[in-house]
XYZ file of N, CA and C in Angstrom:
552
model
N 77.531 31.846 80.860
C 78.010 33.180 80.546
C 76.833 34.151 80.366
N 76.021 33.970 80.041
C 74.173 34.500 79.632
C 73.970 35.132 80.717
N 73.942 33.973 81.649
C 73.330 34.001 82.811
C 73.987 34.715 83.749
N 75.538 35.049 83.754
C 76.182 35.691 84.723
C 76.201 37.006 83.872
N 76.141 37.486 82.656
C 75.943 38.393 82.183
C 74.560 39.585 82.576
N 73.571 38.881 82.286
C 72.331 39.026 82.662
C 71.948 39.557 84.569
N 72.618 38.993 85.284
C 72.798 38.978 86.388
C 73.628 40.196 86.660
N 74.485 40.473 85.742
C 75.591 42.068 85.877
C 74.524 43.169 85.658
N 73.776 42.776 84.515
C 73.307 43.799 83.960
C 71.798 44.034 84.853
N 71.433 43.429 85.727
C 70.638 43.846 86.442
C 71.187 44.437 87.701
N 72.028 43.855 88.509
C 72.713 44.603 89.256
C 73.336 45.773 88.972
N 73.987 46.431 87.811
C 74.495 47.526 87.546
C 73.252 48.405 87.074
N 72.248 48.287 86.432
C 70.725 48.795 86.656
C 70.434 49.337 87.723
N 70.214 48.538 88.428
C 69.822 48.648 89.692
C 70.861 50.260 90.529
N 71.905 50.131 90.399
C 73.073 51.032 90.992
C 72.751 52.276 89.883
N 72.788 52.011 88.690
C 72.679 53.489 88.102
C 71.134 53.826 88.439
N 69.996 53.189 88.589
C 68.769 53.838 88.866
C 69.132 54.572 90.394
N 69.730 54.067 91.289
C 69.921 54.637 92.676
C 70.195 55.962 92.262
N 71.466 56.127 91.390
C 72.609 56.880 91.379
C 71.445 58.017 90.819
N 70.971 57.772 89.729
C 69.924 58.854 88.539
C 69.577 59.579 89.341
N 68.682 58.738 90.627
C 67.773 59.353 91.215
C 68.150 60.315 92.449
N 69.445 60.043 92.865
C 70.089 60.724 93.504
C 70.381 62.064 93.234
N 70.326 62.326 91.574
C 71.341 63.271 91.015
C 70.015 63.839 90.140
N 68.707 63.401 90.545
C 67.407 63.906 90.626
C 66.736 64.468 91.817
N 66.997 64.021 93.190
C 66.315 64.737 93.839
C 66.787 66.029 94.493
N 65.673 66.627 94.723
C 65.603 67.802 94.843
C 66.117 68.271 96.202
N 66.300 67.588 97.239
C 67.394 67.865 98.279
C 68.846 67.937 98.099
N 68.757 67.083 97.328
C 70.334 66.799 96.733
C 71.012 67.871 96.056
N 70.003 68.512 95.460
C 70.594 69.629 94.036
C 71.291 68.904 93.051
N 71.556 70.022 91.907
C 71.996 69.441 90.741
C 73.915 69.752 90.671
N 74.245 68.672 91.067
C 76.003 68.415 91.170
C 76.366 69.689 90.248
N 77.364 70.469 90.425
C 78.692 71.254 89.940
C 79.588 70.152 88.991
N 79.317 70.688 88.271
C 80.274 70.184 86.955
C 81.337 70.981 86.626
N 80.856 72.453 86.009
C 81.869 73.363 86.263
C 82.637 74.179 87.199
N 83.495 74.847 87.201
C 83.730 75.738 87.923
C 84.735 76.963 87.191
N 84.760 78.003 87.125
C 85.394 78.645 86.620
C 86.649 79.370 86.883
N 87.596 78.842 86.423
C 88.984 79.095 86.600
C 89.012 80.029 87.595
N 88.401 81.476 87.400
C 88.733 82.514 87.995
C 88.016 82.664 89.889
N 87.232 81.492 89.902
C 86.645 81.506 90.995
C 87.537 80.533 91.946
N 87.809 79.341 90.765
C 88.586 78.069 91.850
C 89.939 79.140 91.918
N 90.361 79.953 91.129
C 91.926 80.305 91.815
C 91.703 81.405 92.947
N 90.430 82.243 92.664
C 89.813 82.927 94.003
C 89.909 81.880 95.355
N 89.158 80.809 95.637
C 89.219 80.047 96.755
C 90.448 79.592 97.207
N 91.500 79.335 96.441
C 92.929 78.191 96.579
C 93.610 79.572 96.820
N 93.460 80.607 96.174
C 94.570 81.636 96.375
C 94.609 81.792 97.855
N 93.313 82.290 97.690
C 92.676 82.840 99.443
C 92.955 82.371 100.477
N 92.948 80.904 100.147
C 93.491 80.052 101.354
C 94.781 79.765 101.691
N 95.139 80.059 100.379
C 97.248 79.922 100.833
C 97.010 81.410 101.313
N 96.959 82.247 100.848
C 97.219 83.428 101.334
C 96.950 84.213 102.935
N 95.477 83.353 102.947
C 95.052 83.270 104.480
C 96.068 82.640 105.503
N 96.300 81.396 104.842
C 97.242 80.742 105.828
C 98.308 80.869 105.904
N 99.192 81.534 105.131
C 100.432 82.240 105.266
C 100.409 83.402 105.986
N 99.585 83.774 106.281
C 99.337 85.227 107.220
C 99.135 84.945 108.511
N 97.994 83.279 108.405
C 98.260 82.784 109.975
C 99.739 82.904 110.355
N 99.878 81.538 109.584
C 101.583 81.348 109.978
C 102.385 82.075 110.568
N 102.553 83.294 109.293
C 103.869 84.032 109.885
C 103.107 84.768 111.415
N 101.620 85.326 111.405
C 101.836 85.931 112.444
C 101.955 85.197 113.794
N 101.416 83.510 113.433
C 102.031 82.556 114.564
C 103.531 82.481 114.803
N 104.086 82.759 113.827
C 106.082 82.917 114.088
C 106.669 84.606 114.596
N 105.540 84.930 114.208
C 106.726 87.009 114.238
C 105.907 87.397 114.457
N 104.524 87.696 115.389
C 103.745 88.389 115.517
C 102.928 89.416 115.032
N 103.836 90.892 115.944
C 103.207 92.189 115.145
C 104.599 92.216 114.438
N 105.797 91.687 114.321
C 106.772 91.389 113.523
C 106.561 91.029 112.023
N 105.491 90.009 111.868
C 105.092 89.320 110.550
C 105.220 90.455 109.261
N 105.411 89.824 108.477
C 106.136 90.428 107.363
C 104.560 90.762 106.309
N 104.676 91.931 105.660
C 103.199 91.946 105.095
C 103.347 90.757 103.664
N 102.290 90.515 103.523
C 102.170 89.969 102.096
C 101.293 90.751 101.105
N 101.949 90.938 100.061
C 101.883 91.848 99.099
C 101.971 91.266 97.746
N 100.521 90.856 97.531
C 99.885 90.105 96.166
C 99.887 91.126 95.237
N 101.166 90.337 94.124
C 101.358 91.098 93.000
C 100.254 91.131 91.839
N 99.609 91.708 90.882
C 98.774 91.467 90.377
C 99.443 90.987 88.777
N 99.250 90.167 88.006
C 99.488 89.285 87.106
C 99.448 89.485 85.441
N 99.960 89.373 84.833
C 99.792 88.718 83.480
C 98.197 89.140 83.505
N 97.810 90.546 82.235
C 96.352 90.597 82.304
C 95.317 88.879 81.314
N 96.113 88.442 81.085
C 95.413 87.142 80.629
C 95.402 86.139 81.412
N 95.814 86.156 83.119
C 95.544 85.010 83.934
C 94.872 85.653 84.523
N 94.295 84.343 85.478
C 92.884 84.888 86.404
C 93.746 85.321 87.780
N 92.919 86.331 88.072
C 92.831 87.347 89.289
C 93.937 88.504 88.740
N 93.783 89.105 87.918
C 94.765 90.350 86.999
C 94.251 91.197 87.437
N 92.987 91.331 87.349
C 92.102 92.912 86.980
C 92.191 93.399 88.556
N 91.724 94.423 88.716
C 91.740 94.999 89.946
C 90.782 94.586 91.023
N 89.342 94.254 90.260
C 88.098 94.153 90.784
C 88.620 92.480 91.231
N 89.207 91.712 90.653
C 89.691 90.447 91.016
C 91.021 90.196 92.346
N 91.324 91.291 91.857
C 92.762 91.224 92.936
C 92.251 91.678 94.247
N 91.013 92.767 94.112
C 90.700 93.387 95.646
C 89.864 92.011 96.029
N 89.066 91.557 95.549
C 88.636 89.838 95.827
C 88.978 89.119 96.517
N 90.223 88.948 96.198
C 91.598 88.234 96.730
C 92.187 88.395 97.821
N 92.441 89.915 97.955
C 92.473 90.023 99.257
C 91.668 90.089 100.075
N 90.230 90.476 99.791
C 89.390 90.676 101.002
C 89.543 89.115 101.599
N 89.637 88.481 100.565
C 88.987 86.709 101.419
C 89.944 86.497 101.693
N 91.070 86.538 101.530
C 92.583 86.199 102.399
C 92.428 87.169 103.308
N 92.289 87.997 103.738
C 92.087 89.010 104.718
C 90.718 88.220 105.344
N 89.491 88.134 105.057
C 88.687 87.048 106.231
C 89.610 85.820 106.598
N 89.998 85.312 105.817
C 90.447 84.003 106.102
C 91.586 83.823 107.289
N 92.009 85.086 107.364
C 93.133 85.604 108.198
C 92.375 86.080 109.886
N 91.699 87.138 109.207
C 90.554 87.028 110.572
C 90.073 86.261 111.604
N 89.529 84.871 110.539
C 88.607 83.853 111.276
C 89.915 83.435 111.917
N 91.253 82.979 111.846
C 92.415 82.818 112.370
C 92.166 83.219 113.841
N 92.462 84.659 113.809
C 92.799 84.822 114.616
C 91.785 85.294 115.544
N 90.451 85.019 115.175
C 89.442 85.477 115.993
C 89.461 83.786 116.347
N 89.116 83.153 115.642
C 88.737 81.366 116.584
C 89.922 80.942 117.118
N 91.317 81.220 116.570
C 91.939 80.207 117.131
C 93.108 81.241 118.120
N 93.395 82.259 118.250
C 94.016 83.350 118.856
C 93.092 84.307 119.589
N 92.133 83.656 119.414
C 91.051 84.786 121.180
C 91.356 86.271 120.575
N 91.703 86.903 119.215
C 91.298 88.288 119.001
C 89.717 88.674 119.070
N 89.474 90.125 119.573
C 88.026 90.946 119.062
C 88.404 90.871 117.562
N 87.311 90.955 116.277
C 87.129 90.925 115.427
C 87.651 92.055 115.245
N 87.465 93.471 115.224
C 87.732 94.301 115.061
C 89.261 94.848 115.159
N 89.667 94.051 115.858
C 91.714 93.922 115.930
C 91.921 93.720 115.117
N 91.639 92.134 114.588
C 91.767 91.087 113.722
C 91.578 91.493 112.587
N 90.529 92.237 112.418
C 90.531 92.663 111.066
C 91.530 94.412 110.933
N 91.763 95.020 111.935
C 92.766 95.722 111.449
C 94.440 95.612 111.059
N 94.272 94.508 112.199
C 95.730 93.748 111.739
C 95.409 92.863 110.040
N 94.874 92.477 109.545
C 94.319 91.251 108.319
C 94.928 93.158 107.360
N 94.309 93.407 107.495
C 94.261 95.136 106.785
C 96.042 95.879 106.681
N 96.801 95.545 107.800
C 98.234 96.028 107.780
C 98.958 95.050 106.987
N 98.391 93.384 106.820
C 99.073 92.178 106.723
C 99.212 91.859 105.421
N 97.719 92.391 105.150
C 97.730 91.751 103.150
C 97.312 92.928 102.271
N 97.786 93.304 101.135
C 97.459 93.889 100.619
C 97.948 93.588 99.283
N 98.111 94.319 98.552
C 99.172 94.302 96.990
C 100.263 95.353 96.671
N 101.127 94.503 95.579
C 101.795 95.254 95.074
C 101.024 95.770 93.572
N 100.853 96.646 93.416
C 100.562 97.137 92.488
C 101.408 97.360 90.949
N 101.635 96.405 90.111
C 102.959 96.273 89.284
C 101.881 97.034 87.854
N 102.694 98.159 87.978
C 102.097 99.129 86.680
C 102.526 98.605 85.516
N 103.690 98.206 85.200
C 104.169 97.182 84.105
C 103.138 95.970 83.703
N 102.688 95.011 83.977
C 101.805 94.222 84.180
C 100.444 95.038 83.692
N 100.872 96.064 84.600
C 98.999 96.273 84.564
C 98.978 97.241 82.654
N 99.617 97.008 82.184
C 99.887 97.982 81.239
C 99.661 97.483 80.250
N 99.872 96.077 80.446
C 99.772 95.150 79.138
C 98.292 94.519 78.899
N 97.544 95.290 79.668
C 95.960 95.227 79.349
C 95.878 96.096 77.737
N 97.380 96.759 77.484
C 96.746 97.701 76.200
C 97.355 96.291 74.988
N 97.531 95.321 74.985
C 97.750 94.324 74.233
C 96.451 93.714 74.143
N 95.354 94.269 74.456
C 94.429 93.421 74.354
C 93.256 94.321 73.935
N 93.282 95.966 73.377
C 93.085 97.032 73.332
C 92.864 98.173 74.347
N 92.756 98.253 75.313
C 92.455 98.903 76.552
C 93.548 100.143 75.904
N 93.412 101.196 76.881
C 94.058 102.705 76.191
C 94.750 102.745 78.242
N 94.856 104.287 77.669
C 96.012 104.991 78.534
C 94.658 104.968 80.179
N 93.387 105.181 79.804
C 92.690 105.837 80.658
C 92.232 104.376 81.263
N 91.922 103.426 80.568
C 91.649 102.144 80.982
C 92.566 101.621 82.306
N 93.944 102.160 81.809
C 94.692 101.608 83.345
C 94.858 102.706 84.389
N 94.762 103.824 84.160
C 94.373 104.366 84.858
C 93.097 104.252 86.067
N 92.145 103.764 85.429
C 90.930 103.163 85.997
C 90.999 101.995 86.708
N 91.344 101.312 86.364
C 92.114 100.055 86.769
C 93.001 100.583 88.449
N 93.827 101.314 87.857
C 94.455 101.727 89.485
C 93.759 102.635 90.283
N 92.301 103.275 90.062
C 91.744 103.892 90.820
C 91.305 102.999 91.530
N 90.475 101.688 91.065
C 89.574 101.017 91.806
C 90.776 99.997 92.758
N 91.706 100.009 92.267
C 92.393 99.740 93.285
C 93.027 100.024 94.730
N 92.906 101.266 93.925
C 93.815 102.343 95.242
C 92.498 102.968 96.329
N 91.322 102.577 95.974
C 90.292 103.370 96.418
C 90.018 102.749 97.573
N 90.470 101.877 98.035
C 90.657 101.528 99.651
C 92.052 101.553 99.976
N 92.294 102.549 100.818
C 93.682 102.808 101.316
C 94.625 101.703 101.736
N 94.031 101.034 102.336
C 94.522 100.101 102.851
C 95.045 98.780 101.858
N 94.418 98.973 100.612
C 95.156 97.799 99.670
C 96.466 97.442 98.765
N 96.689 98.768 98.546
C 98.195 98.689 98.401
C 99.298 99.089 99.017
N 100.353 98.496 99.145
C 100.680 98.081 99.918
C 102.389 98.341 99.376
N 102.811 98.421 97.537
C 104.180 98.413 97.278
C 103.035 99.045 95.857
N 104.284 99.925 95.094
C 104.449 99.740 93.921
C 105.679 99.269 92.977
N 104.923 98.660 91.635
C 106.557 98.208 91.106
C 106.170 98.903 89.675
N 107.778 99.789 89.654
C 107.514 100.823 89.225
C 108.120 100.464 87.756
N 107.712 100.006 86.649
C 108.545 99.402 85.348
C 108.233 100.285 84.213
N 108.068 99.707 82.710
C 107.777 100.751 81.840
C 107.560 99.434 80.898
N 106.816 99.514 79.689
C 107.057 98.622 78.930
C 106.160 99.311 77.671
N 105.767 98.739 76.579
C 104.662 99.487 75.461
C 103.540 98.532 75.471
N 103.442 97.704 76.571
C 102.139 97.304 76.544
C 101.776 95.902 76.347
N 103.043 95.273 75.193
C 103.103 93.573 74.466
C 103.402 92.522 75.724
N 104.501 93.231 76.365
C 105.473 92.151 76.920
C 106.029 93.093 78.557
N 106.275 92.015 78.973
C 106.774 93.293 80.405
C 108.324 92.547 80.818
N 108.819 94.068 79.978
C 110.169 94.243 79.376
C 111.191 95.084 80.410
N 110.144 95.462 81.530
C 111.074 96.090 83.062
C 112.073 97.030 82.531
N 111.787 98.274 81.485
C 111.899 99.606 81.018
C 112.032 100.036 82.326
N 112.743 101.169 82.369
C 113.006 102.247 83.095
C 111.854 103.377 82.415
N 111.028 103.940 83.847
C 110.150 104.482 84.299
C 110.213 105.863 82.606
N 109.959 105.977 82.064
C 109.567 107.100 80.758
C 110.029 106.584 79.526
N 110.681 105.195 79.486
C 110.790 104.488 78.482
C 110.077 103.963 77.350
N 108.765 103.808 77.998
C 107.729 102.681 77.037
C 106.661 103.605 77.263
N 104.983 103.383 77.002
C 104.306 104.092 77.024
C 103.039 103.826 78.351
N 103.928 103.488 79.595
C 103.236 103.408 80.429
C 102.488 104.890 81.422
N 101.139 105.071 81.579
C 100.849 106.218 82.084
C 101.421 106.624 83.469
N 102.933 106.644 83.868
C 103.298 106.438 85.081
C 102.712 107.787 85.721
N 102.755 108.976 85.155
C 102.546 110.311 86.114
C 100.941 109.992 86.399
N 99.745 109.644 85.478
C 98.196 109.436 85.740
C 98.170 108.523 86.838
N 99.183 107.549 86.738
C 98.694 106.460 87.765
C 99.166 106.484 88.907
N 100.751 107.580 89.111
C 100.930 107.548 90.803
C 100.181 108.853 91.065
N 99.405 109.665 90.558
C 98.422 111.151 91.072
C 96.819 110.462 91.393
């Protein structure tokens, strides 16, 4: 038992010195341990979103139906604006490379069609409940500038009301949402 013990413990030596040194050299780099929520749901979003844009425009063409990424709960990742335009740009490449490698488009099509295809809905309700976390009237306002500041990104609005806690889908002068600042 010594002896077959002894015999483990040099062989498993042996495998973690490989391994150490692996996860030491300098070609190798130093392994990703983390990753941060808001980046892995950036990549996974992007890619469903990309590939649902293939899809449909492989089924319905210039028919394809737009997709119109609602923006979220300001306490999950991809809420903020600067996150949501993110989102689409790389679902919008991802849509591109589509149809530039595998559909023989010029890039420049491809990306104006990616541009008609994805964009957002802009849900002012949602975006409102950034004041649950202190943000004010001008904060979402700001919020929908940097959104709206490429024409091409929105795409719907959803037009609700709420006071900010909970998104309670108020009728539009109900709650204290800045609706007149944010559709001017």
């Amino acid at each position: 038992l010594d002896n077959s013990i002894g015999q483990l413990q040099k062989l498993t030596s042996g495998a973690v010195e490989k391994g150490g040194k692996m996860f030491r050299d300098d070609d190798f780099g130093t392994p990703k341990v983390f990753e941060l929520s808001e980046d892995l749901a950036l990549d996974k979003a992007s890619e469903t979103f990309g590939n649902l844009a293939a899809r449909s425009y492989d089924s319905f063409k210039e028919k394809a139906p737009v997709l119109a990424i609602e923006n979220v709960y300001p306490t999950q990742a991809l809420s903020s604006a600067d996150s949501l335009k993110k989102l689409v740009e790389e679902s919008r490449k991802k849509f591109v490379s589509h149809l530039v490698e595998e559909k023989g488009f010029g890039k420049k099509k491809a990306e104006k069609l990616a541009k008609e295809k994805i964009g957002v809905t802009w849900d002012i309700g949602h975006l409102n409940m950034i004041k649950s976390k202190g943000f004010t009237d001008k904060d979402v306002v700001e919020q929908t500038k940097l959104i709206s500041k490429d024409k091409s990104m929105v795409k719907h609005v959803h037009l609700t009301d709420n006071f900010g806690y909970a998104d309670t889908h108020l009728v539009p002068g109900m709650g204290n949402v800045p609706v007149k600042a944010i559709l001017e």
